[in-house]
Every structure is written in C-alpha cells, then in structure tokens.
PDB file of C-alpha atoms in Angstrom:
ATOM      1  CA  UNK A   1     -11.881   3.278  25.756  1.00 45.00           C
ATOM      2  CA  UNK A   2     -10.016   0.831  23.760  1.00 69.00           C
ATOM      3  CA  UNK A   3     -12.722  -0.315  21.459  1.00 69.00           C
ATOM      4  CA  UNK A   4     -13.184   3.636  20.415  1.00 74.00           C
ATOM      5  CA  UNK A   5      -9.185   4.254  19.920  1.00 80.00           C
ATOM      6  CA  UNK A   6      -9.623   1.446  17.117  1.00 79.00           C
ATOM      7  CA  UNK A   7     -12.596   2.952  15.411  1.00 83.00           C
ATOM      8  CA  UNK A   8     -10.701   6.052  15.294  1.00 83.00           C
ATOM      9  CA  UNK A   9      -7.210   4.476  14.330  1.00 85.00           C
ATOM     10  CA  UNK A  10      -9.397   2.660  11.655  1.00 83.00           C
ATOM     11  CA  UNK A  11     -11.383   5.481  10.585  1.00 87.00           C
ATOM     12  CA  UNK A  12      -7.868   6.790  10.021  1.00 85.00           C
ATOM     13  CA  UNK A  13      -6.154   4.416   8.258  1.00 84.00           C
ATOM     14  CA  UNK A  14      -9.629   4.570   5.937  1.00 84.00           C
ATOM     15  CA  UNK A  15      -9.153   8.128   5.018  1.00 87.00           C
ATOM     16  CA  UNK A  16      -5.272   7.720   4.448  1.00 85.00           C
ATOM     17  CA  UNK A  17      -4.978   8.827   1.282  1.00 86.00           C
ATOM     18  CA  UNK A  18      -1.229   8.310   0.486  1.00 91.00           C
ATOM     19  CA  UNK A  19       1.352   9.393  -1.567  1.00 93.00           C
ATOM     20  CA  UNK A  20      -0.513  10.039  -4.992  1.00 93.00           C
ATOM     21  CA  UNK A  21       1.217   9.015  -8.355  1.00 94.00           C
ATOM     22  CA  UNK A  22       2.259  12.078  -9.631  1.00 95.00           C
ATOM     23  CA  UNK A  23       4.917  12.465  -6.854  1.00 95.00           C
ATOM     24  CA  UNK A  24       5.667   9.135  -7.058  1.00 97.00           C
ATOM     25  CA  UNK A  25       6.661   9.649 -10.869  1.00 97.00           C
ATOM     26  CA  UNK A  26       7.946  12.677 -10.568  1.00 97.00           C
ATOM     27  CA  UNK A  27      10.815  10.990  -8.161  1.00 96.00           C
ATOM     28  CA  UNK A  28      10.900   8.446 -10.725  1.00 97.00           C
ATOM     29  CA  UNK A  29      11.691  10.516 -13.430  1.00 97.00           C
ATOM     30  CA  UNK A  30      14.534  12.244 -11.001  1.00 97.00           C
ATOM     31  CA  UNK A  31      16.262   9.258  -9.904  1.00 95.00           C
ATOM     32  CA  UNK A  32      15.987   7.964 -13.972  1.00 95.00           C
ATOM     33  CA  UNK A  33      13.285   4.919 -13.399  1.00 97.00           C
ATOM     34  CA  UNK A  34      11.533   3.193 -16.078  1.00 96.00           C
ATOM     35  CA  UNK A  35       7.954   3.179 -14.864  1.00 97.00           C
ATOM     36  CA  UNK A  36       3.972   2.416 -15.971  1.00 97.00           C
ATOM     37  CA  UNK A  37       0.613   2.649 -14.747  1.00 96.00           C
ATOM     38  CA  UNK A  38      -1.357  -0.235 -15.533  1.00 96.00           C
ATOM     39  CA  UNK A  39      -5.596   0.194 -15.345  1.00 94.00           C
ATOM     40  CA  UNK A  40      -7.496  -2.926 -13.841  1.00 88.00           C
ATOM     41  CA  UNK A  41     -11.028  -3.274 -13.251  1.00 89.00           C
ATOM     42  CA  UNK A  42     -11.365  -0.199 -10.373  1.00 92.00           C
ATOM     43  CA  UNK A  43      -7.818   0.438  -9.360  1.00 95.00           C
ATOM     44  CA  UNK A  44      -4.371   1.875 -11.380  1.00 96.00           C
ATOM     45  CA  UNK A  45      -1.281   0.467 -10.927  1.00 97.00           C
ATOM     46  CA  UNK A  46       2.023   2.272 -10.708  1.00 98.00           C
ATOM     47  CA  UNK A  47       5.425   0.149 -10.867  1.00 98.00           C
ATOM     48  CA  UNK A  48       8.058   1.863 -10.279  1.00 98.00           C
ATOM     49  CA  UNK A  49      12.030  -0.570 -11.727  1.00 97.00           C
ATOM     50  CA  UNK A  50      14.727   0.739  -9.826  1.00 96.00           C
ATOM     51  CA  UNK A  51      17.913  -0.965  -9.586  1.00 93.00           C
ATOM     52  CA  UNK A  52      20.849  -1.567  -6.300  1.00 89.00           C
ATOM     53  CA  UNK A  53      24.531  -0.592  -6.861  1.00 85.00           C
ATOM     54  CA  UNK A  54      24.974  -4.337  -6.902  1.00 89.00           C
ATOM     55  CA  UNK A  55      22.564  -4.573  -9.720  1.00 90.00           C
ATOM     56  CA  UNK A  56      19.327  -6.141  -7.571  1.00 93.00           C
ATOM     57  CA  UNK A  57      16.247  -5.396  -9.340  1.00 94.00           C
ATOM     58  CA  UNK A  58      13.199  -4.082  -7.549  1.00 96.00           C
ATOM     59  CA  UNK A  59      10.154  -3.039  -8.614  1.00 97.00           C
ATOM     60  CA  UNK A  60       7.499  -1.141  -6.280  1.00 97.00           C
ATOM     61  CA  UNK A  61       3.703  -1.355  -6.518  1.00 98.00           C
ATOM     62  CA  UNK A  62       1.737   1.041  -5.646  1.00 97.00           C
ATOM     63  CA  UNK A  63      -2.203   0.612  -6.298  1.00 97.00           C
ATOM     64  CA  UNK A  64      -4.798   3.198  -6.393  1.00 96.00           C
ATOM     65  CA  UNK A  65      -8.593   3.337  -6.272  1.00 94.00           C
ATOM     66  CA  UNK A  66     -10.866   5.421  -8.452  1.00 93.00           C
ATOM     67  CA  UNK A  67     -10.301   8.894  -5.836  1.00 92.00           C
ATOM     68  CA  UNK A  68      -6.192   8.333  -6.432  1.00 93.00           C
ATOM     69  CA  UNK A  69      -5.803   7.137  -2.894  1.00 94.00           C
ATOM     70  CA  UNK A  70      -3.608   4.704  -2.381  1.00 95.00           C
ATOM     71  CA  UNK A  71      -4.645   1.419  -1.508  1.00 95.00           C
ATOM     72  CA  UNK A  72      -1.721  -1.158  -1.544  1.00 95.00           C
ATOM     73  CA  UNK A  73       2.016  -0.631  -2.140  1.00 97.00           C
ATOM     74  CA  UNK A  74       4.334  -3.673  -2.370  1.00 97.00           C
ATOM     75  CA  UNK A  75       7.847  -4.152  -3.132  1.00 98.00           C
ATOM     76  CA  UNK A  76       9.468  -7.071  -5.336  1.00 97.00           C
ATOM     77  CA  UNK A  77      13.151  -7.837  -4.834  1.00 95.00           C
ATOM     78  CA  UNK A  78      14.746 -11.020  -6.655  1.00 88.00           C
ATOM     79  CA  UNK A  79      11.269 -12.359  -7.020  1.00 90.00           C
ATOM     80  CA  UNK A  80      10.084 -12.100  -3.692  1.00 95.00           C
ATOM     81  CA  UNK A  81       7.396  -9.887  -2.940  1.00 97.00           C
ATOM     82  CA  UNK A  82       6.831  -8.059   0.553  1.00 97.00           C
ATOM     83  CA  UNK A  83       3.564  -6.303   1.209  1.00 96.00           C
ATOM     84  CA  UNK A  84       4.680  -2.643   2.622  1.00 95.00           C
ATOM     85  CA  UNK A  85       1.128  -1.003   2.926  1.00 93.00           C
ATOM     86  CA  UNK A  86      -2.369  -2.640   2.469  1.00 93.00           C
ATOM     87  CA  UNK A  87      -4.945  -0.328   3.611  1.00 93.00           C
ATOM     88  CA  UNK A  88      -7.902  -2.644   3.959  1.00 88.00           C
ATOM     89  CA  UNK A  89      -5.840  -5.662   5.501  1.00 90.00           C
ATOM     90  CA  UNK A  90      -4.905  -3.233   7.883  1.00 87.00           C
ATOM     91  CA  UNK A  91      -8.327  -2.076   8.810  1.00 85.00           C
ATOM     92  CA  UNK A  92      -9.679  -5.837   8.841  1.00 87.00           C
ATOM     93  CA  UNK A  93      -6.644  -7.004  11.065  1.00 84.00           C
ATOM     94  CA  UNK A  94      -7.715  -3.870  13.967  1.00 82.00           C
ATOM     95  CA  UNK A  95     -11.192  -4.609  13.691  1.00 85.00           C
ATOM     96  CA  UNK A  96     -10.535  -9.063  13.945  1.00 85.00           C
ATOM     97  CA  UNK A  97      -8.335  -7.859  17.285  1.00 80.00           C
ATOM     98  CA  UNK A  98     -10.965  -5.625  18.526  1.00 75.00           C
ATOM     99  CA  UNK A  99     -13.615  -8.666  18.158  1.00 73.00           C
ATOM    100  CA  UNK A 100     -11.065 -11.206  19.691  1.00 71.00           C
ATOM    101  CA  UNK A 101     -10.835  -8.610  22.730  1.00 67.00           C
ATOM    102  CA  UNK A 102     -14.605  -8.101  23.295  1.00 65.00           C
ATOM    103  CA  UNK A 103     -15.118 -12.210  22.849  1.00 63.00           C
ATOM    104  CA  UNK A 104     -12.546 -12.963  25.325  1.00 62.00           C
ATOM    105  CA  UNK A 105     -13.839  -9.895  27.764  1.00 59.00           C
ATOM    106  CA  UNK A 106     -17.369 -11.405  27.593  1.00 58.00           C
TER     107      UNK A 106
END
C-alpha cells in the first residue's frame, strides 16, 4: 500500500504545474517590484526584488520549463539562498525513501 501512495504522491508532484509567471508578475507589478525573466538553455527564469520595511532585500526565483510549469522557486535574503520548491528533488527524495523501505523490508 505504501509503495503505491508514493507513486501517486510522485505522479503528483510531477504534474504540479504551479503558479505560472503571468500571476506572478501581475502581483509584482501590484505590490511595485522590479522584476525579469531570464531564458537559459530549456527553462525561464522569473526574479521577482522585493524589499522588508527594514530595508532587507529579497529576491525570489521561480524557474520554468518549456510547458510554463514551474520547476524550482527559491528565495534569496541577505545573500543566503533557501530552496522553497524543487519539483524533481522532491520526486527523487520519495522515490530514494521508497527504495530505502523496500531494501530494508527485504
């Protein structure tokens, strides 16, 4: 039973498709962000500079494939960066759990 609520969790976290960029710029364009979208190879970059009342700069990352789905989103405050969403880490931790159960069951 377990080893099918993965697949599907995984299958699900797969076909997550994510906030796309257009609302994500839209809200930047409300709240009066600077942004860009950056192309690389096969994915678009959105960064989003916001900044705190006590004037800490962030900037958030949000990467999309080819389809528009998002893929990664990361957040960058005084230089440090925290990973928020990584859709394929995600997937590969489950499954690496999943094989760690079945090794340990057999």
């Amino acid at each position: 039973m377990k080893m099918n609520n993965i697949f599907s969790k995984v299958a699900n976290l797969l076909m997550y498709s994510g906030p796309n960029a257009d609302e994500i710029i839209t809200d930047a364009i409300k709240n009066g962000n600077y942004f860009e979208l950056l192309k690389e190879q096969q994915t678009t970059v959105l960064k989003v500079y916001s900044t705190t009342a006590y004037d800490i700069k962030i900037v958030d990352n949000y990467w999309y494939n080819e389809n528009g789905e998002l893929i990664k989103q990361t957040i960058l405050i005084n230089n440090k960066e925290k990973v928020i969403f990584d859709k394929f880490k995600e997937a590969e931790s489950m499954l690496l759990e999943l094989e760690r159960d079945l090794v340990v069951a057999s």
